[in-house]
Short mmCIF file of C-alpha atoms and ligand atoms in Angstrom, two decimals:
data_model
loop_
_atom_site.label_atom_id
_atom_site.label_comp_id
_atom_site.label_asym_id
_atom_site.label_seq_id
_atom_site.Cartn_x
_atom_site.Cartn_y
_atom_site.Cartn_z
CA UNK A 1 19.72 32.09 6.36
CA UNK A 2 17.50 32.86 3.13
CA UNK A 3 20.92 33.80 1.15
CA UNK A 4 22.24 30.46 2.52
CA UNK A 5 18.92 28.51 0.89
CA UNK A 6 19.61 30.51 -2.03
CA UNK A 7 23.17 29.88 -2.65
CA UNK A 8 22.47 25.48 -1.54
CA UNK A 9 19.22 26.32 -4.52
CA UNK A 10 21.81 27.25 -7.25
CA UNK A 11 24.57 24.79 -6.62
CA UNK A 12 21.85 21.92 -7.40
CA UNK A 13 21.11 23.89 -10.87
CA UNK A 14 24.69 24.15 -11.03
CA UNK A 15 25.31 20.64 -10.67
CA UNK A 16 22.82 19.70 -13.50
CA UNK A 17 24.06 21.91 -15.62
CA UNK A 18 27.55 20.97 -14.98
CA UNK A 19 26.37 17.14 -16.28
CA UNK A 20 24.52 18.59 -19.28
CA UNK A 21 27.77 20.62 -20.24
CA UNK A 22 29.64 17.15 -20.60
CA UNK A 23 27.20 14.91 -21.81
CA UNK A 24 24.72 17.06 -23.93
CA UNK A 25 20.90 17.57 -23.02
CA UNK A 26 18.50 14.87 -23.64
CA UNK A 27 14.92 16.09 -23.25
CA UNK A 28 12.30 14.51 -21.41
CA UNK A 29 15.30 12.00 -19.60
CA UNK A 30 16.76 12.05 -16.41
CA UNK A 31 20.17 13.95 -15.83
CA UNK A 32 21.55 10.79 -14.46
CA UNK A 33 20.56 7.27 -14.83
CA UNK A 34 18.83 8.27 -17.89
CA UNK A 35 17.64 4.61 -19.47
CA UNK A 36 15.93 2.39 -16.96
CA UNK A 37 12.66 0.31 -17.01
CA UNK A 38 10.03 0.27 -14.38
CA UNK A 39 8.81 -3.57 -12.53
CA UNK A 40 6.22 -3.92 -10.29
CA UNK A 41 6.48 -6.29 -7.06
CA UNK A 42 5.86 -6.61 -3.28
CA UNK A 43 8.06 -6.16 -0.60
CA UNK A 44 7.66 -8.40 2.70
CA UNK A 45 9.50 -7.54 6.23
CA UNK A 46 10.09 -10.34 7.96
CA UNK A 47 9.82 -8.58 11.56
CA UNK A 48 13.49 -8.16 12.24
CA UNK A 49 13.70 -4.16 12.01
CA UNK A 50 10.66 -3.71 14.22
CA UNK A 51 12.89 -3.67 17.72
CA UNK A 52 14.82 -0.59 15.60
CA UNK A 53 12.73 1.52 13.70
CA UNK A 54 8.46 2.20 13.78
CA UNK A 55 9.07 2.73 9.71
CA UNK A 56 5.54 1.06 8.64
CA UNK A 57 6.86 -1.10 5.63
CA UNK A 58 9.58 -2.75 7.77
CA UNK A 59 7.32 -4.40 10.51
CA UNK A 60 5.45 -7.31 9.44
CA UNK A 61 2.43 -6.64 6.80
CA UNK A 62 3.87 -7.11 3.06
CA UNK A 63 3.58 -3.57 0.70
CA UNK A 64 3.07 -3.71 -3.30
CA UNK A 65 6.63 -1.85 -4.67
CA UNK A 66 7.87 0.05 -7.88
CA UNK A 67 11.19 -0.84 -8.70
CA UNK A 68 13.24 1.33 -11.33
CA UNK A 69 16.27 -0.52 -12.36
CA UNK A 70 18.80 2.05 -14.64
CA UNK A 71 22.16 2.04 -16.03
CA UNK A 72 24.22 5.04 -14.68
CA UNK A 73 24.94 6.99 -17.35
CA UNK A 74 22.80 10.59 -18.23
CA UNK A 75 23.28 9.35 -22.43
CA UNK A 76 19.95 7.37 -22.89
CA UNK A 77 21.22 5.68 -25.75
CA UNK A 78 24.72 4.18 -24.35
CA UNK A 79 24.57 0.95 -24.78
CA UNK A 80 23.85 -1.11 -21.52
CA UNK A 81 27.95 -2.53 -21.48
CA UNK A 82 28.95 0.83 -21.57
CA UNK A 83 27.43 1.88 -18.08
CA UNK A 84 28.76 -0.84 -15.43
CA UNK A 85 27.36 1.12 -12.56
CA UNK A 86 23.46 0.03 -12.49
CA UNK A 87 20.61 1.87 -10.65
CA UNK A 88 18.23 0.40 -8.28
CA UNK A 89 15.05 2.75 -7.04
CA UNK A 90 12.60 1.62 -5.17
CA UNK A 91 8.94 3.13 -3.74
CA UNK A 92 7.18 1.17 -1.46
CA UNK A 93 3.51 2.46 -1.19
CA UNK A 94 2.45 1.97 2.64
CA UNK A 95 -0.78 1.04 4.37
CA UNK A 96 -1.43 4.74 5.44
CA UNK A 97 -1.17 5.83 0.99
CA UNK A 98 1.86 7.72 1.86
CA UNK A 99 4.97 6.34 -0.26
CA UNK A 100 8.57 5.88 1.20
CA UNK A 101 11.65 5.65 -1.09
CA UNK A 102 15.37 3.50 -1.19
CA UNK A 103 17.80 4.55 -4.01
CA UNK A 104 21.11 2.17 -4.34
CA UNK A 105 23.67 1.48 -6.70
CA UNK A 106 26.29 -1.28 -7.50
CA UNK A 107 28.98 0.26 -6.13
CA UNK A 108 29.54 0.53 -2.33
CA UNK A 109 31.07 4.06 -2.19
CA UNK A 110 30.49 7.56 -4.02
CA UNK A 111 33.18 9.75 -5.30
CA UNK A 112 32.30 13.24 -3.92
CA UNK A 113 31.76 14.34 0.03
CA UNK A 114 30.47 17.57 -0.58
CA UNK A 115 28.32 19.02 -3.19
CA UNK A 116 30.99 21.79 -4.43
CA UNK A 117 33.61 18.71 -4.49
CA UNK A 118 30.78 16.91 -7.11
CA UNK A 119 30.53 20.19 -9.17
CA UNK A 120 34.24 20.45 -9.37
CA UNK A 121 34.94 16.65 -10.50
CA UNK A 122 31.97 16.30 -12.97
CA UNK A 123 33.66 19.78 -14.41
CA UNK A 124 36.95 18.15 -14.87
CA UNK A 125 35.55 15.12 -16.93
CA UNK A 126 34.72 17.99 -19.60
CA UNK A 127 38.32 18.11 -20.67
CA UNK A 128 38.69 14.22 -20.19
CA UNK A 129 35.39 13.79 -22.89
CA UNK A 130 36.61 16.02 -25.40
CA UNK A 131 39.51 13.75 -25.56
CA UNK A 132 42.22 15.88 -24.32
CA UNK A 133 42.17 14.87 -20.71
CA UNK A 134 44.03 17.85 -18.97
CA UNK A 135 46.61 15.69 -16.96
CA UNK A 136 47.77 18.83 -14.62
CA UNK A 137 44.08 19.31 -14.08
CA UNK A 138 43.32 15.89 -12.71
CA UNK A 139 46.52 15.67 -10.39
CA UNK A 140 44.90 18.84 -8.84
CA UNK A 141 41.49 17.20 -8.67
CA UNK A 142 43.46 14.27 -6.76
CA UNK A 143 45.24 16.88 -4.22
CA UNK A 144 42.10 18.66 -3.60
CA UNK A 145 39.74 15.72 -3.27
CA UNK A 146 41.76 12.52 -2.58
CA UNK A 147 38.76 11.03 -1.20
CA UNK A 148 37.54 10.44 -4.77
CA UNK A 149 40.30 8.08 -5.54
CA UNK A 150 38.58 4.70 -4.39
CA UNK A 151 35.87 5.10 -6.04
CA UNK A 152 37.13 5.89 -9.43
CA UNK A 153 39.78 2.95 -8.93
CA UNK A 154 36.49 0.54 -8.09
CA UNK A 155 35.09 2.18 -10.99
CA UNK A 156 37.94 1.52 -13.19
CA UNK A 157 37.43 -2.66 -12.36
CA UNK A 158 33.84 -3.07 -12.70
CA UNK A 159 32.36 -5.38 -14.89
CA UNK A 160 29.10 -5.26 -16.91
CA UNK A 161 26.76 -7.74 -15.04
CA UNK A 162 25.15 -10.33 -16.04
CA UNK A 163 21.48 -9.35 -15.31
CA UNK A 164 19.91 -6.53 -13.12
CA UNK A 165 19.07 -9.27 -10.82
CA UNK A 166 22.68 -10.55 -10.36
CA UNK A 167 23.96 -7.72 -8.81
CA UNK A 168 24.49 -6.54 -5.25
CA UNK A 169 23.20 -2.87 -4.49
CA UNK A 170 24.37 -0.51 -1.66
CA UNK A 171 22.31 2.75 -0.24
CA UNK A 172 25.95 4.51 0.16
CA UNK A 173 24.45 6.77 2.08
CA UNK A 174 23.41 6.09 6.01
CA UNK A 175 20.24 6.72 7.65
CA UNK A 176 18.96 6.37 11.34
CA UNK A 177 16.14 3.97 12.03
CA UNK A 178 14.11 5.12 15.34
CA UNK A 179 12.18 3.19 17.26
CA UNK A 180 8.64 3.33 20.02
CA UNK A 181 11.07 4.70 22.35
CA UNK A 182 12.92 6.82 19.96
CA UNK A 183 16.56 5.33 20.04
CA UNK A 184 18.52 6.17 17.29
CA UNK A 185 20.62 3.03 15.45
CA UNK A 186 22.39 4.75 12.16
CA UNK A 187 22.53 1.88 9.55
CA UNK A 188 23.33 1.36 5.33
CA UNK A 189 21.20 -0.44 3.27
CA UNK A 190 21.86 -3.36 0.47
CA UNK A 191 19.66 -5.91 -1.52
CA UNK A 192 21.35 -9.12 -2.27
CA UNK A 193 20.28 -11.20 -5.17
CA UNK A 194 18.73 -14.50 -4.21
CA UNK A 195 20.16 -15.09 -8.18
CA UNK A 196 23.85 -14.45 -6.59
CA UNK A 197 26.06 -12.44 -8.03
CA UNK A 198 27.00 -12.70 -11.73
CA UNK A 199 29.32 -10.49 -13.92
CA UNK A 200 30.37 -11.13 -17.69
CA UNK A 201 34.31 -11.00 -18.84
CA UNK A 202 34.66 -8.51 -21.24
CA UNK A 203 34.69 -11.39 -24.57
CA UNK A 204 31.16 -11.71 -23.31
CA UNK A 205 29.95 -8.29 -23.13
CA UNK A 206 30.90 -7.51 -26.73
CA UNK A 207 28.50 -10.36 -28.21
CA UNK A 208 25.20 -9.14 -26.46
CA UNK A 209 22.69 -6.25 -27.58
CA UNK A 210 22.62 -2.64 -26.29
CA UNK A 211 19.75 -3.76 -24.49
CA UNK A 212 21.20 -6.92 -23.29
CA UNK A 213 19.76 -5.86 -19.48
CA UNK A 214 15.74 -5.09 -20.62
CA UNK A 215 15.93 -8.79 -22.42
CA UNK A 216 17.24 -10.31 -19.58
CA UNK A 217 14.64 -9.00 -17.59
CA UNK A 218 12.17 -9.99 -19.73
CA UNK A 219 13.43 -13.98 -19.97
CA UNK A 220 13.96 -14.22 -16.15
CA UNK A 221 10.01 -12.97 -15.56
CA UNK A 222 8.57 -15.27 -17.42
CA UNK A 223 10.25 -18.34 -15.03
CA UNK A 224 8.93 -16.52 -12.29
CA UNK A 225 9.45 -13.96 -9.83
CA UNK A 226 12.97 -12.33 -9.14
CA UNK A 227 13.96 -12.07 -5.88
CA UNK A 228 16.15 -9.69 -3.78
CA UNK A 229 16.77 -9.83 0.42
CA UNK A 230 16.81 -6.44 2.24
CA UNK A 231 19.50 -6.26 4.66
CA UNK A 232 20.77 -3.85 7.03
CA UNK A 233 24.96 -3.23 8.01
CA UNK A 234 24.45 -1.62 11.63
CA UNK A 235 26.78 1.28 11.60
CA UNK A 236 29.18 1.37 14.72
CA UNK A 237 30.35 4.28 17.25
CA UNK A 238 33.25 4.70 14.63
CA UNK A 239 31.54 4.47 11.33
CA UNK A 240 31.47 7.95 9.80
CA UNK A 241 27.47 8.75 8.67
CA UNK A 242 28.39 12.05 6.98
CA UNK A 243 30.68 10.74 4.25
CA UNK A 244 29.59 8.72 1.07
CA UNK A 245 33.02 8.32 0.19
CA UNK A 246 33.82 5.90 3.17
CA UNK A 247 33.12 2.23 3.04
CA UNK A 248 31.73 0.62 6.95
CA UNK A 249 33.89 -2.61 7.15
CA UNK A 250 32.33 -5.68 6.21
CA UNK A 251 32.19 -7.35 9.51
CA UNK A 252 29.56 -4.96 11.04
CA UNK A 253 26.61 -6.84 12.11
CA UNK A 254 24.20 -7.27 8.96
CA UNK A 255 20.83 -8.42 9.59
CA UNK A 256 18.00 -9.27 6.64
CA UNK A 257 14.71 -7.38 7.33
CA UNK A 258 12.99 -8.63 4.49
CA UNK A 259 11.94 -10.08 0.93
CA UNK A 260 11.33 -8.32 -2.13
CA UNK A 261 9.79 -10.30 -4.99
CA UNK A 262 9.86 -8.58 -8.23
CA UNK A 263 6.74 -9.82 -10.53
CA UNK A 264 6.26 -7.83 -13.63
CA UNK A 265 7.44 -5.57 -15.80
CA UNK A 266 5.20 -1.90 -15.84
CA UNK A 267 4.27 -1.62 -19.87
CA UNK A 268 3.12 1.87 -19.67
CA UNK A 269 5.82 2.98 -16.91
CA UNK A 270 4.87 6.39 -16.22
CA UNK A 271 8.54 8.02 -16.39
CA UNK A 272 7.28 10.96 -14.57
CA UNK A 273 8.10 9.46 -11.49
CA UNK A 274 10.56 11.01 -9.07
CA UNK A 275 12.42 8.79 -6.31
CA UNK A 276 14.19 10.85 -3.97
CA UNK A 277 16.69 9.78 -1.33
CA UNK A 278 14.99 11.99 1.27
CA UNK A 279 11.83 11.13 0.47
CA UNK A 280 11.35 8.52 3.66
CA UNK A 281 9.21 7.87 6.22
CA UNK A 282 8.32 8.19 9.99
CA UNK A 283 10.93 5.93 11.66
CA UNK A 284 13.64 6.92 9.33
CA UNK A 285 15.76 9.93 9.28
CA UNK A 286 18.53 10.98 6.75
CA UNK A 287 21.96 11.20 8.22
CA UNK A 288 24.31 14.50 8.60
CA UNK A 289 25.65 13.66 4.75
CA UNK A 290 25.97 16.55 2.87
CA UNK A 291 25.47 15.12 -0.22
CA UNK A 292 22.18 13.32 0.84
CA UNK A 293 20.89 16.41 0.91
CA UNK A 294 21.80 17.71 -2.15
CA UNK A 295 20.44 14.91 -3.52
CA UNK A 296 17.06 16.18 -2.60
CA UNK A 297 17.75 19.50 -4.86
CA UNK A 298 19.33 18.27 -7.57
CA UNK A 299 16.89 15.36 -8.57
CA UNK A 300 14.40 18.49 -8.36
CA UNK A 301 15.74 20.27 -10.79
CA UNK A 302 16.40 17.36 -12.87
CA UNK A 303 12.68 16.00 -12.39
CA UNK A 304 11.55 19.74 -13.32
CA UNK A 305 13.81 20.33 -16.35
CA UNK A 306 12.33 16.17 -17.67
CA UNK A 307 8.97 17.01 -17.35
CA UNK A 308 9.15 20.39 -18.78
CA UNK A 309 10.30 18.50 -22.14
CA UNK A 310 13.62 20.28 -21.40
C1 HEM B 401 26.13 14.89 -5.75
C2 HEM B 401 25.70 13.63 -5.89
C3 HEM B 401 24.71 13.20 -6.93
C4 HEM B 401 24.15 13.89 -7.97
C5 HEM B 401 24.41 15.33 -8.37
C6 HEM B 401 23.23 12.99 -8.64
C7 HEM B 401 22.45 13.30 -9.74
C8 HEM B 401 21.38 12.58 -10.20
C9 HEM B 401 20.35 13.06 -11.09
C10 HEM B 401 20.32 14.44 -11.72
C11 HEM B 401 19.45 12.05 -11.26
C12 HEM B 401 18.16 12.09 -12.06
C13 HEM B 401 17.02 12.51 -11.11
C14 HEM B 401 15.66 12.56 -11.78
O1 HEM B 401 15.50 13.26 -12.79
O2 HEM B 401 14.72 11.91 -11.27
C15 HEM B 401 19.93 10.92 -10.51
C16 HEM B 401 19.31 9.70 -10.46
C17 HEM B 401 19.81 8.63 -9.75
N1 HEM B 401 20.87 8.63 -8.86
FE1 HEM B 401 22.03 10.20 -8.41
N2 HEM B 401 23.24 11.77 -8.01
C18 HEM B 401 24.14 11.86 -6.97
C19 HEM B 401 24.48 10.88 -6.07
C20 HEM B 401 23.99 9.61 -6.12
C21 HEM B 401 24.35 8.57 -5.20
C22 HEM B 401 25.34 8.71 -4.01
C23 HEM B 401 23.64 7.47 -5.56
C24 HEM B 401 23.72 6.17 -4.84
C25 HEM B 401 22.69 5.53 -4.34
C26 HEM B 401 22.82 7.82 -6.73
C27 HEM B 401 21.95 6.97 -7.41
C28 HEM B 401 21.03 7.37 -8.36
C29 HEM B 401 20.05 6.49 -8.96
C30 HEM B 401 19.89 4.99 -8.74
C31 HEM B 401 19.27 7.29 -9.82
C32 HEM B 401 18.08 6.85 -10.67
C33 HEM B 401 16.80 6.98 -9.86
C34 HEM B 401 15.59 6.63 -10.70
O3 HEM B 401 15.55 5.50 -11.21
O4 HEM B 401 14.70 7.47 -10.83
N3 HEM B 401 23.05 9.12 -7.02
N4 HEM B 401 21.10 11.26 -9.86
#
């Protein structure tokens, strides 16, 4: 059991190291996700998750939120085009002081089911980055992991969006809600723009500023608040909760539990702060996915290794 912990302990070292042996080290930023600015903003439930889960910010008294929106990549410096998959953390800080987090991203699916298949895939991009992708090396990558296929391919299409707040975000990852009588209803998470959804053609991209997404931002405040609805896919006896890789099809039920208004950007945002997918809260429990839980150890070593000016 205690060489099992070990072993689970050193593949999340592993797995930053394996993304600081293809990108570089960049002390004092995140591993992934590295360039992102912090909003503040309240969150409002609207009632419709109380039948489903006790969680205190979903029943019906609004909570004040930190919102982190990044671009993907671990480079701080790549230019905001350069990075089409875009980061949305939020903490919502509950009545009781206790704080509850959702991580999501703009794309629906992840490329990796299990931790050693993540180590294994970042590893391969080494050869890809040094410009001599190893072509034999990838069509093993394929036969070993075919699940990673859909995402990359999604990957391949995305655009650049238009703003942080034109973009739809997915948790990837289910959870189970419980309820007073402790029934268990596994779901997914997204926030929907009340902006809609808005990506640029590539013509577009090339005219705007690295920081094309902070300026946005910064316009869009100062008409007023941005807005985002929480809502909730219902996962289904045959939707898989253990595999990140796997899409639940569109026409499960998806209900809106509430309204998140986004009011100001944080000046001083204290970058120290860690979200963590695990990190939630009575009424909420992670689901069997493997890589939900490595999650937990990885963004620990990354948080350590950031604040330790490393
Ligand atoms: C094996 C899988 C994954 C690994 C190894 C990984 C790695 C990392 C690392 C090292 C960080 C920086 C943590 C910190 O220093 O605070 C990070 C941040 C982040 N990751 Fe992941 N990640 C994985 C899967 C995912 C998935 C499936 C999502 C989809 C929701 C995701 C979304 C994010 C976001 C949005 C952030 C930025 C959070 C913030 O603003 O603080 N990651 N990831």
């Amino acid at each position: 059991m205690e060489e099992n912990k070990k072993l689970k302990s050193e593949l999340g070292s592993r797995a930053v190291d394996v993304i600081e042996n293809v990108v570089g080290t960049f002390p004092g930023y995140r591993r992934a996700h590295a360039k992102g600015n912090g909003y503040e903003g309240v969150f409002t439930p609207n009632g419709k998750a109380a039948p489903i889960t006790v969680a205190a910010h979903l029943q019906n008294e609004a909570v004040p939120v930190t919102i982190r929106f990044s671009n993907s990549s671990p480079i701080p410096s790549h230019p905001d085009a350069l990075s089409p998959v875009k980061g949305m953390a939020v903490k919502f800080q509950l009545p009781d002081g206790d704080v509850t987090d959702l991580i999501t991203v703009t794309i629906p699916l992840f490329f990796a089911k299990t931790p050693e298949a993540f180590v294994d895939i970042v590893d391969f991009f080494k050869s890809a980055k040094d410009g001599f992708p190893n072509l034999k090396e990838l069509a093993t990558i394929f036969i070993k992991y075919p699940e990673c296929k859909a995402s990359l391919q999604m990957l391949k299409e995305m655009r650049s969006p238009a703003s942080f707040s034109t973009c739809q975000y997915y948790s990837i990852h289910a959870f189970y809600f419980i309820n007073a009588d402790g029934r268990r209803q596994a779901i997914k998470y997204q926030w929907e723009p009340d902006a809609g959804l808005s990506m640029l053609a590539k013509e577009e991209v090339a005219m705007l500023s690295s920081d094309y997404l902070n300026e946005d931002m910064e316009e869009r405040l100062q008409q007023g608040p941005i807005g985002f609805k929480l809502n909730i896919q219902l996962g289904g006896e045959n939707d898989p909760t253990d595999d990140p890789t796997v899409v639940w099809s569109e026409d499960k039920q998806v209900i809106t539990v509430g309204q998140l208004s986004i009011t100001k950007k944080l000046d001083s945002f204290a970058d120290n702060l860690l979200f963590d997918p695990t990190n939630i809260t009575a009424g909420i429990e992670c689901s069997e996915d493997p890589i939900l839980h490595f999650r937990h150890r990885v963004y620990a070593v990354s948080y350590d290794r950031r604040t330790h000016n490393q």
